[in-house]
Coordinates of N, CA and C in Angstrom, one line a residue:
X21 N -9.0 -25.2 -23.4 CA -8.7 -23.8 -23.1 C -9.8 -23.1 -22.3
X22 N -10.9 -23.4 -22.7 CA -12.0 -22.5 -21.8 C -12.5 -23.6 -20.9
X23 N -11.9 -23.7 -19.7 CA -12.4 -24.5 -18.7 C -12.7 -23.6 -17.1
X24 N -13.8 -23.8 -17.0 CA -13.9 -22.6 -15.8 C -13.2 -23.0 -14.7
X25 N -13.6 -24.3 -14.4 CA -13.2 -25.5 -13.0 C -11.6 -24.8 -13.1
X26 N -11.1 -25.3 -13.9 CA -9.3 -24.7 -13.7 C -9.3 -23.3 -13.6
X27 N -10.0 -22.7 -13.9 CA -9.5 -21.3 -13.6 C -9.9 -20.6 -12.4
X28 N -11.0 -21.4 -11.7 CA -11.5 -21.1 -10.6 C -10.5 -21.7 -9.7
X29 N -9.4 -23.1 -9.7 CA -9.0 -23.7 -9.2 C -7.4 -22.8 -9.1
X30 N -7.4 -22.3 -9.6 CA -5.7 -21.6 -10.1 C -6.2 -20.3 -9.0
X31 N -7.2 -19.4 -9.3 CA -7.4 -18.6 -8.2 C -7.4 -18.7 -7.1
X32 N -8.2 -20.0 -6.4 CA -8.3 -20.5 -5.0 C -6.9 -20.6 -4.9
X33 N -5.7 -21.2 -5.5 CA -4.5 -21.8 -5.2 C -3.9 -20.1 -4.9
X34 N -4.1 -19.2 -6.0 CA -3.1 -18.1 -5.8 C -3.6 -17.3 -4.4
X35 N -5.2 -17.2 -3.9 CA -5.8 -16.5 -3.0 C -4.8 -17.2 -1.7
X36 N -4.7 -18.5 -1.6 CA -4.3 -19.1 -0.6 C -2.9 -18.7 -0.3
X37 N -1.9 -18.7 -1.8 CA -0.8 -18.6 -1.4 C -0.6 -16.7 -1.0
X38 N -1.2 -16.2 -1.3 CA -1.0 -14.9 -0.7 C -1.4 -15.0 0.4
X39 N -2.5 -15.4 1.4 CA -2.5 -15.9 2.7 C -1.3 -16.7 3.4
X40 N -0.9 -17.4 2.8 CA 0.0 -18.0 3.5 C 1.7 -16.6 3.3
X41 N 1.8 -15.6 2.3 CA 2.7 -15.0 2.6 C 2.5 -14.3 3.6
X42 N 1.6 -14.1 4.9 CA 1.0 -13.5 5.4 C 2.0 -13.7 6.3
X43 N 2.6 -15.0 6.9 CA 3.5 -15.4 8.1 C 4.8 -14.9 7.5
X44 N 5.3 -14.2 6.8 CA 6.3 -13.9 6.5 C 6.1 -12.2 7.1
X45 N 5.0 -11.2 6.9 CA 4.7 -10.2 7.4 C 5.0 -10.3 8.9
X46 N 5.1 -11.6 9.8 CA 5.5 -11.1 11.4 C 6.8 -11.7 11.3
X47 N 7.7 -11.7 10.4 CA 9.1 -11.6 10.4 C 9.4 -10.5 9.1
X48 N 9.5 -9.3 10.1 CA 10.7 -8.6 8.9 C 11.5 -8.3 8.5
X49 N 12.4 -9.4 9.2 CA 14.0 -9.4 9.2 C 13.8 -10.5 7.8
X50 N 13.1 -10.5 7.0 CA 13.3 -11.7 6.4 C 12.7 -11.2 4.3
X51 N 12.5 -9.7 5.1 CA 11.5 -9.1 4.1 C 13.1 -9.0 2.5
X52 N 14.3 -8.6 2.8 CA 15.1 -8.8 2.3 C 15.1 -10.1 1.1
X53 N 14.6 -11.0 1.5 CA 14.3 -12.6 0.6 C 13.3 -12.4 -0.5
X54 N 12.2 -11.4 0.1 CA 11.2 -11.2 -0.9 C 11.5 -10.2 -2.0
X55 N 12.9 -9.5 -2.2 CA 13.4 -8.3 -2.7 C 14.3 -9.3 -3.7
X56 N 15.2 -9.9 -2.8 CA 16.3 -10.5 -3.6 C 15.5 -11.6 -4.6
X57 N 14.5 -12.3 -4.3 CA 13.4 -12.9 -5.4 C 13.0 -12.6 -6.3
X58 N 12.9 -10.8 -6.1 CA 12.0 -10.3 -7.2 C 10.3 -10.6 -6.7
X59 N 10.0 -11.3 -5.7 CA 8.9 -11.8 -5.3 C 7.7 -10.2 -4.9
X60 N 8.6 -9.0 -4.8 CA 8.2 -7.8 -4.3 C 7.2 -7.5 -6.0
X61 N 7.6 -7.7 -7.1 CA 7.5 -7.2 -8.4 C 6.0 -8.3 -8.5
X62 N 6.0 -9.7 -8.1 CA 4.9 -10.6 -8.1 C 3.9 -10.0 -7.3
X63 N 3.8 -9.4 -6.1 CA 3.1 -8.8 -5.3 C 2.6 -8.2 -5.9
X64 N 3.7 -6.9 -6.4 CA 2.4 -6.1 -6.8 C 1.8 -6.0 -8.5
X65 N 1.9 -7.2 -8.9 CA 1.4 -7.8 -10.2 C 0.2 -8.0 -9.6
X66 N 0.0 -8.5 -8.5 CA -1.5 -9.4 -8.3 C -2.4 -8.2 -7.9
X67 N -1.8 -6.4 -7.8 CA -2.8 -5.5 -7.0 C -3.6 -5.4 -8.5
X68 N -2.9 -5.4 -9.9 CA -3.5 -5.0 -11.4 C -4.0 -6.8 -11.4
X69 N -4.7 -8.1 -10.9 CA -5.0 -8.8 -11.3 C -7.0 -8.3 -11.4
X70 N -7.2 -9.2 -12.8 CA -8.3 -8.8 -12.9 C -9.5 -9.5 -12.1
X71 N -9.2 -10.7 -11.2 CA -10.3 -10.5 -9.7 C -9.9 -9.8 -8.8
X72 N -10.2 -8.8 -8.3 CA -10.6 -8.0 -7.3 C -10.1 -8.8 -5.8
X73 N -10.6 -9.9 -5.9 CA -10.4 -10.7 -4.5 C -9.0 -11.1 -4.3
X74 N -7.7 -10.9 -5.2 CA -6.7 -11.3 -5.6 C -6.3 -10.1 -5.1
X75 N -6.5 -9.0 -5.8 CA -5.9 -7.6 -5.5 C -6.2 -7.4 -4.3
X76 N -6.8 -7.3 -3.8 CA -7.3 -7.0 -2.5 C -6.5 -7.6 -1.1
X77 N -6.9 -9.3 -1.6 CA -5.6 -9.8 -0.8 C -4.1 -9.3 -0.9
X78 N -3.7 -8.8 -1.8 CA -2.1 -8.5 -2.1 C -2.0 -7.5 -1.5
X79 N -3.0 -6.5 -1.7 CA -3.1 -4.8 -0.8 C -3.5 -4.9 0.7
X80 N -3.7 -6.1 1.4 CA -4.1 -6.9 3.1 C -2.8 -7.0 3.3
X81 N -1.6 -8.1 2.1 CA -0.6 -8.4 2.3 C 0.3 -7.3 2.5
X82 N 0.2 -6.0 2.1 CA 1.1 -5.1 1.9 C 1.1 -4.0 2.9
X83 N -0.1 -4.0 3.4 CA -0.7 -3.1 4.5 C 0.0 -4.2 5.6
X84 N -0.2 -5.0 5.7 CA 0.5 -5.4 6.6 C 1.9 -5.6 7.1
X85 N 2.4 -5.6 5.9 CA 4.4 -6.0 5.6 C 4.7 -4.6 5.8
X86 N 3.9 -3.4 5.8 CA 4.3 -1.7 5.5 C 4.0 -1.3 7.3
X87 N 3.3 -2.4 8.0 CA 3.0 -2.0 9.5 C 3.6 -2.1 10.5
X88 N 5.2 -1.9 10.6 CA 6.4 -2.2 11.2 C 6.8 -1.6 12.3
X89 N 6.8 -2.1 13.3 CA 7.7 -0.7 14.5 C 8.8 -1.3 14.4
X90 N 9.8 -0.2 13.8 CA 11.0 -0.2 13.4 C 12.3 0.4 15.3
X91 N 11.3 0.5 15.7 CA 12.2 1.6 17.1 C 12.9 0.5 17.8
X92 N 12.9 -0.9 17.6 CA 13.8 -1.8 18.1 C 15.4 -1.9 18.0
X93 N 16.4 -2.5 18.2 CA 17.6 -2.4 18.0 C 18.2 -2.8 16.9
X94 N 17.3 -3.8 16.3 CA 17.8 -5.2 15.3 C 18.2 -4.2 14.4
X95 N 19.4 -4.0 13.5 CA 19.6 -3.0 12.7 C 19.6 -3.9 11.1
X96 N 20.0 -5.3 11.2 CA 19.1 -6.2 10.1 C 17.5 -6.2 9.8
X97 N 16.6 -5.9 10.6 CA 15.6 -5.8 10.3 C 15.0 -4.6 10.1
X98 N 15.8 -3.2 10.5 CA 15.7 -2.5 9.7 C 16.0 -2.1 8.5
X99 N 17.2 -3.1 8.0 CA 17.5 -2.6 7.2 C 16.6 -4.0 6.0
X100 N 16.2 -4.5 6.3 CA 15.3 -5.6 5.5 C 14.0 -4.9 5.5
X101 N 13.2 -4.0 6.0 CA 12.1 -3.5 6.2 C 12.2 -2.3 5.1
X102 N 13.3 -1.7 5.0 CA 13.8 -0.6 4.0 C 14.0 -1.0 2.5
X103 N 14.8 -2.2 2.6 CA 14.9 -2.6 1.2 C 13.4 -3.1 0.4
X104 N 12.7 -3.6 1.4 CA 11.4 -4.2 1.0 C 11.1 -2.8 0.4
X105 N 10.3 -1.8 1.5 CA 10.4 -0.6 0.9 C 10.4 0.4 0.0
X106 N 12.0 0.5 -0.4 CA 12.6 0.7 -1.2 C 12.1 0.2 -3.2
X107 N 12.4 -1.4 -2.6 CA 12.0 -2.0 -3.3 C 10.3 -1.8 -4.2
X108 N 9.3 -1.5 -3.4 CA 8.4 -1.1 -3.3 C 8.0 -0.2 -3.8
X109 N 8.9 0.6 -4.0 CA 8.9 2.6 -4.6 C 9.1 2.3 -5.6
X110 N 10.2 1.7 -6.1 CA 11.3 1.1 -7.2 C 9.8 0.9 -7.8
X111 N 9.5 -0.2 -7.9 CA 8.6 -1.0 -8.7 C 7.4 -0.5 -9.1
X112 N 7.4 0.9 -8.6 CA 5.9 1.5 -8.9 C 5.1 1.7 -8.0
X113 N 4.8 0.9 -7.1 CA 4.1 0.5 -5.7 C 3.3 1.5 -5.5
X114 N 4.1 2.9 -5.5 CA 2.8 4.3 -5.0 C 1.6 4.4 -6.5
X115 N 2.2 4.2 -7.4 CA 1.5 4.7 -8.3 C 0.7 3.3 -8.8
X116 N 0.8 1.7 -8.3 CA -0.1 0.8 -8.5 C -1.3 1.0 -8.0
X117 N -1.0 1.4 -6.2 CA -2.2 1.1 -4.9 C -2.9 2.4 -5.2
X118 N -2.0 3.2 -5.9 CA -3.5 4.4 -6.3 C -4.5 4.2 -7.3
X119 N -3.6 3.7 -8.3 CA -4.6 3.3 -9.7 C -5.4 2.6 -9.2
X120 N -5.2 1.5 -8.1 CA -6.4 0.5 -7.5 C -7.6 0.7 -6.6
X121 N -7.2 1.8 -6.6 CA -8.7 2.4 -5.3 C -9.6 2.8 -6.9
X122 N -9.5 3.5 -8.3 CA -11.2 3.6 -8.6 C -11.4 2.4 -9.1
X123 N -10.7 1.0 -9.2 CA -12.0 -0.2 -9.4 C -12.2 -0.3 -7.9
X124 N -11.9 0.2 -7.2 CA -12.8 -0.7 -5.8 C -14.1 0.0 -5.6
X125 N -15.3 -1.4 -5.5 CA -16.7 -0.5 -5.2 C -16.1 -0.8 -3.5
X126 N -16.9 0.9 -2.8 CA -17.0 0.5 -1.5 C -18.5 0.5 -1.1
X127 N -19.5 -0.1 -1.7 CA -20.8 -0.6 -1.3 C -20.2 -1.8 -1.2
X128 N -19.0 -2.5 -1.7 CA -19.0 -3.8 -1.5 C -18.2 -3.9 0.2
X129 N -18.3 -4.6 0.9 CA -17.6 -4.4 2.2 C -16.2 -4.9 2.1
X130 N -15.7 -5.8 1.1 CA -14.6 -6.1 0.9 C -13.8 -5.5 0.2
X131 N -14.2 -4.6 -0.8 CA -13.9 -4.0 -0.9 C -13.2 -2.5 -0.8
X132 N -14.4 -2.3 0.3 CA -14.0 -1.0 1.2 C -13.0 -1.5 2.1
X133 N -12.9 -2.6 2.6 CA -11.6 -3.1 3.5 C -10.3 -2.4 2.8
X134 N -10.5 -2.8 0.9 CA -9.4 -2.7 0.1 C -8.8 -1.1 0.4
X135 N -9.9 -0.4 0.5 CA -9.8 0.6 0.5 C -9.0 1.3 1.4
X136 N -9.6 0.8 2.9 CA -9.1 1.3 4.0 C -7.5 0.5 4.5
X137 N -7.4 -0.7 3.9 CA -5.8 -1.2 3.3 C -4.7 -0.3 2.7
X138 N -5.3 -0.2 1.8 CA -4.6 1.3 1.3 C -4.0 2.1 1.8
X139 N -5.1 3.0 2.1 CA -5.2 4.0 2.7 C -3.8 3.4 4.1
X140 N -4.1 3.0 5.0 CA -2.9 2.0 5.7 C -1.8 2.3 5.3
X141 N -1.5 1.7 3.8 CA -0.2 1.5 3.4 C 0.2 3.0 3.2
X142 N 0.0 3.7 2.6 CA 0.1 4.8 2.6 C 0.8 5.5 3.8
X143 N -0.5 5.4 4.7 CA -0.2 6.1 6.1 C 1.7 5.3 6.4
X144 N 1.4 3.7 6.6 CA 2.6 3.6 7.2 C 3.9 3.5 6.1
X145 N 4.1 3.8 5.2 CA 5.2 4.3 4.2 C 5.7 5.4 4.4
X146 N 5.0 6.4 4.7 CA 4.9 7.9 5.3 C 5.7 7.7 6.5
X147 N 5.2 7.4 7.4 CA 5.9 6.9 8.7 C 7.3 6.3 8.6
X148 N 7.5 5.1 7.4 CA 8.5 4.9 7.3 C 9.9 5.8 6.9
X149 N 8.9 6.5 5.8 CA 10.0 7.3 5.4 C 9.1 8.6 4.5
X150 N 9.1 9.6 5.3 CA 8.4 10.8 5.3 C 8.3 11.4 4.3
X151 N 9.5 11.3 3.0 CA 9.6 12.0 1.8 C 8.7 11.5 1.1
X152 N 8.1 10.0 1.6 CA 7.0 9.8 0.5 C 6.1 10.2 0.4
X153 N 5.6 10.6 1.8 CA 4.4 11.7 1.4 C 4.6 12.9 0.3
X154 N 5.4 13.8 0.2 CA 5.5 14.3 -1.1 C 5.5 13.5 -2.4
X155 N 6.1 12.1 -2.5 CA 6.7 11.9 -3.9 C 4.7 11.2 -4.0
X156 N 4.3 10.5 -2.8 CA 2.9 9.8 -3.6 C 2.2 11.2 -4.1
X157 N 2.4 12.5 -3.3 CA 1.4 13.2 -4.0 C 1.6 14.0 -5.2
X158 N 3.0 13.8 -5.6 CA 3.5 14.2 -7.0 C 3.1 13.2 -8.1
X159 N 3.5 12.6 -7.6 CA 3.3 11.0 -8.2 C 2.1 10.2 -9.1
X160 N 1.0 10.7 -7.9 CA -0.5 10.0 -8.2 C -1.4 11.1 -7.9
X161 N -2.7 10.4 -8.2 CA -3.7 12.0 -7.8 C -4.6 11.2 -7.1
X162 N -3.5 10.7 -5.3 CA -4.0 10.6 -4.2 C -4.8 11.7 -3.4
X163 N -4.3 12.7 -3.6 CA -4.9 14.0 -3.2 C -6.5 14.2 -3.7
X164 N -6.7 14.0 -4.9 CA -8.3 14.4 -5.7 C -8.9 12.7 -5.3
X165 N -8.0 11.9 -4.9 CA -9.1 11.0 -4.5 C -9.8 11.2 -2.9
X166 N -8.3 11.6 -2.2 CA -9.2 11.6 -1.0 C -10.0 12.4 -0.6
X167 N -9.8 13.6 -1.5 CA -11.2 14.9 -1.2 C -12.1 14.2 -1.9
X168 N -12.3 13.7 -3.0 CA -13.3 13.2 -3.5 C -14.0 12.2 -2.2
X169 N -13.1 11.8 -1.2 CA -14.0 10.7 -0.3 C -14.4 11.3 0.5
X170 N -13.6 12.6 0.8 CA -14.0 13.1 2.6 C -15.3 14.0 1.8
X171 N -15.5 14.4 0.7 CA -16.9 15.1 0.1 C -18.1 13.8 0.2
X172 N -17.6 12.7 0.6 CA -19.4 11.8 0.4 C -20.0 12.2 1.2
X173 N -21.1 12.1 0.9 CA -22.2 12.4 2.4 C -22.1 11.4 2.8
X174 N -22.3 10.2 2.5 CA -22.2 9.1 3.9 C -20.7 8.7 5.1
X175 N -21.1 8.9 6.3 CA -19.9 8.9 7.0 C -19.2 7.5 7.5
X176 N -18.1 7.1 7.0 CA -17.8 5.8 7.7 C -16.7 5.6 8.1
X177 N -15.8 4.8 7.8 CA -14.6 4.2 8.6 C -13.3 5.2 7.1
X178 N -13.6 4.8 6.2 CA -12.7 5.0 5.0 C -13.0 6.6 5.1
X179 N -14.3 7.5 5.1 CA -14.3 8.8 5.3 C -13.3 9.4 5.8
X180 N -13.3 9.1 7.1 CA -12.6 9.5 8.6 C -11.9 9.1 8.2
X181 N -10.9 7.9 7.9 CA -9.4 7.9 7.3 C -8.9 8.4 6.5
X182 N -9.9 8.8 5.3 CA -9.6 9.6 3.9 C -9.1 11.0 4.3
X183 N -9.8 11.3 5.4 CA -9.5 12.5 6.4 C -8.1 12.7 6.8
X184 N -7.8 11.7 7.9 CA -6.8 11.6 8.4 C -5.6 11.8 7.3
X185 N -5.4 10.9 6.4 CA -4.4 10.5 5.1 C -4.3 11.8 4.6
X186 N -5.2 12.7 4.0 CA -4.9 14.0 3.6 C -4.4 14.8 4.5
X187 N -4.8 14.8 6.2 CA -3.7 16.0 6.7 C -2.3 15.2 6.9
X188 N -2.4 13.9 6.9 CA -0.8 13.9 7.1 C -0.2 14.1 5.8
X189 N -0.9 14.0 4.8 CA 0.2 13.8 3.6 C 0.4 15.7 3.1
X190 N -0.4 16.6 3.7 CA -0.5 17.7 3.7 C 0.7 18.4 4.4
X191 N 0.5 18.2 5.4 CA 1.7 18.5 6.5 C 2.9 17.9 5.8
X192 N 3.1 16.6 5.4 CA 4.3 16.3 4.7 C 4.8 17.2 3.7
X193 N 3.6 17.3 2.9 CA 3.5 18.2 1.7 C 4.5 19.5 2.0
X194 N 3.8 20.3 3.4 CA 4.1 21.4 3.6 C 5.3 21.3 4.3
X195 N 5.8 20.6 5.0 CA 7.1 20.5 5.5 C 8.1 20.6 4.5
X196 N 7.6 19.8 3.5 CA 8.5 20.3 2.2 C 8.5 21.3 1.6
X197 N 7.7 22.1 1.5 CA 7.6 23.2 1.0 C 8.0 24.2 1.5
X198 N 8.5 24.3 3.3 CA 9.2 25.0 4.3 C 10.7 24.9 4.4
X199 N 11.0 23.3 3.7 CA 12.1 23.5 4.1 C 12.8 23.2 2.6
X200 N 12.2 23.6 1.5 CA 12.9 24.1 0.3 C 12.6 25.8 0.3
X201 N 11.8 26.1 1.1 CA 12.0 28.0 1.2 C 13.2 28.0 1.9
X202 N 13.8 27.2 2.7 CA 15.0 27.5 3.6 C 16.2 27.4 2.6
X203 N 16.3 26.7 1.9 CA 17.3 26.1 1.3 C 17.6 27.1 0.0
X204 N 19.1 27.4 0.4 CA 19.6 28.6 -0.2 C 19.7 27.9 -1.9
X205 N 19.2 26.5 -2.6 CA 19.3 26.6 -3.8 C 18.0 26.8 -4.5
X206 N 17.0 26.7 -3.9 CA 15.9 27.4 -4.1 C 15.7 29.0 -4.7

């Protein structure tokens, strides 16, 4: 039962196989397979796994499956990029990738990747479907993290993005909050 070799060897196998779901991210017509598997719920099991280098890869994988230009015609692949999505909300997804930014150190550089991954998925979820910017910021306390980043004194890549993520999710915020003053059930 306490054999290191196997447990180091089970990681290398799972690190790889998340790399290899990597060629599924430049087909999104296909993102529908990973939903109907359940394989969406394994994903984001591995962002709560306890190596870091596991999670991190899962949040590479997701940043990237969430980076879609949807403005094409294929109306299957939009609608497989949605269910993924969807699916993704369903499962928790906003309230995992938040919990997972305070174990990341960003003195570590791979770490900070994780970070700036995130941050990503976020942005392009938003993009996909705009209401999420309100529900992540009801949802999680995205908001007290990113001020908490854009307050470091050191300036870098995740700063400047920590930046950016809070005025779009602000403006989303407030667009909602303009157009529930309009709305005569308010």
């Amino acid at each position: 039962p306490n054999e290191p070799e196997k447990f180091l060897e089970s990681e290398v196998e799972l690190h790889a196989e998340i790399q290899e779901l990597h060629a599924v991210a430049a087909s999104p017509e296909l993102y529908y397979i990973l939903v109907d598997t359940k394989a969406v719920n394994s994903i984001l099991g591995m962002i709560t796994h306890d190596n870091t280098d596991i999670s991190i890869g899962a949040v590479s994988l997701l940043q990237e499956m969430t980076d879609v230009d949807l403005s094409s015609e294929d109306e299957d692949e939009r609608a497989s990029v949605m269910q993924f999505v969807e699916a993704f909300i369903a499962s928790q997804g906003l309230e995992l990738i938040v919990q997972n930014l305070t174990r990341l150190d960003e003195s570590n550089d791979e770490d900070a990747q994780g970070v700036y991954n995130t941050m990503g998925i976020i942005e392009n979820l938003v993009e996909l479907l705009p209401n999420v910017g309100v529900d992540i910021c009801r949802r999680t306390n995205i908001l007290a993290f990113l001020l908490q980043r854009v307050k470091a004194k050191k300036f870098d890549a995740n700063k400047l993005y920590a930046s950016e993520l809070m005025s779009i999710l602000l403006q989303s915020s407030l667009y909602d909050a303009e157009s529930a003053k309009e709305s005569k059930d308010v």
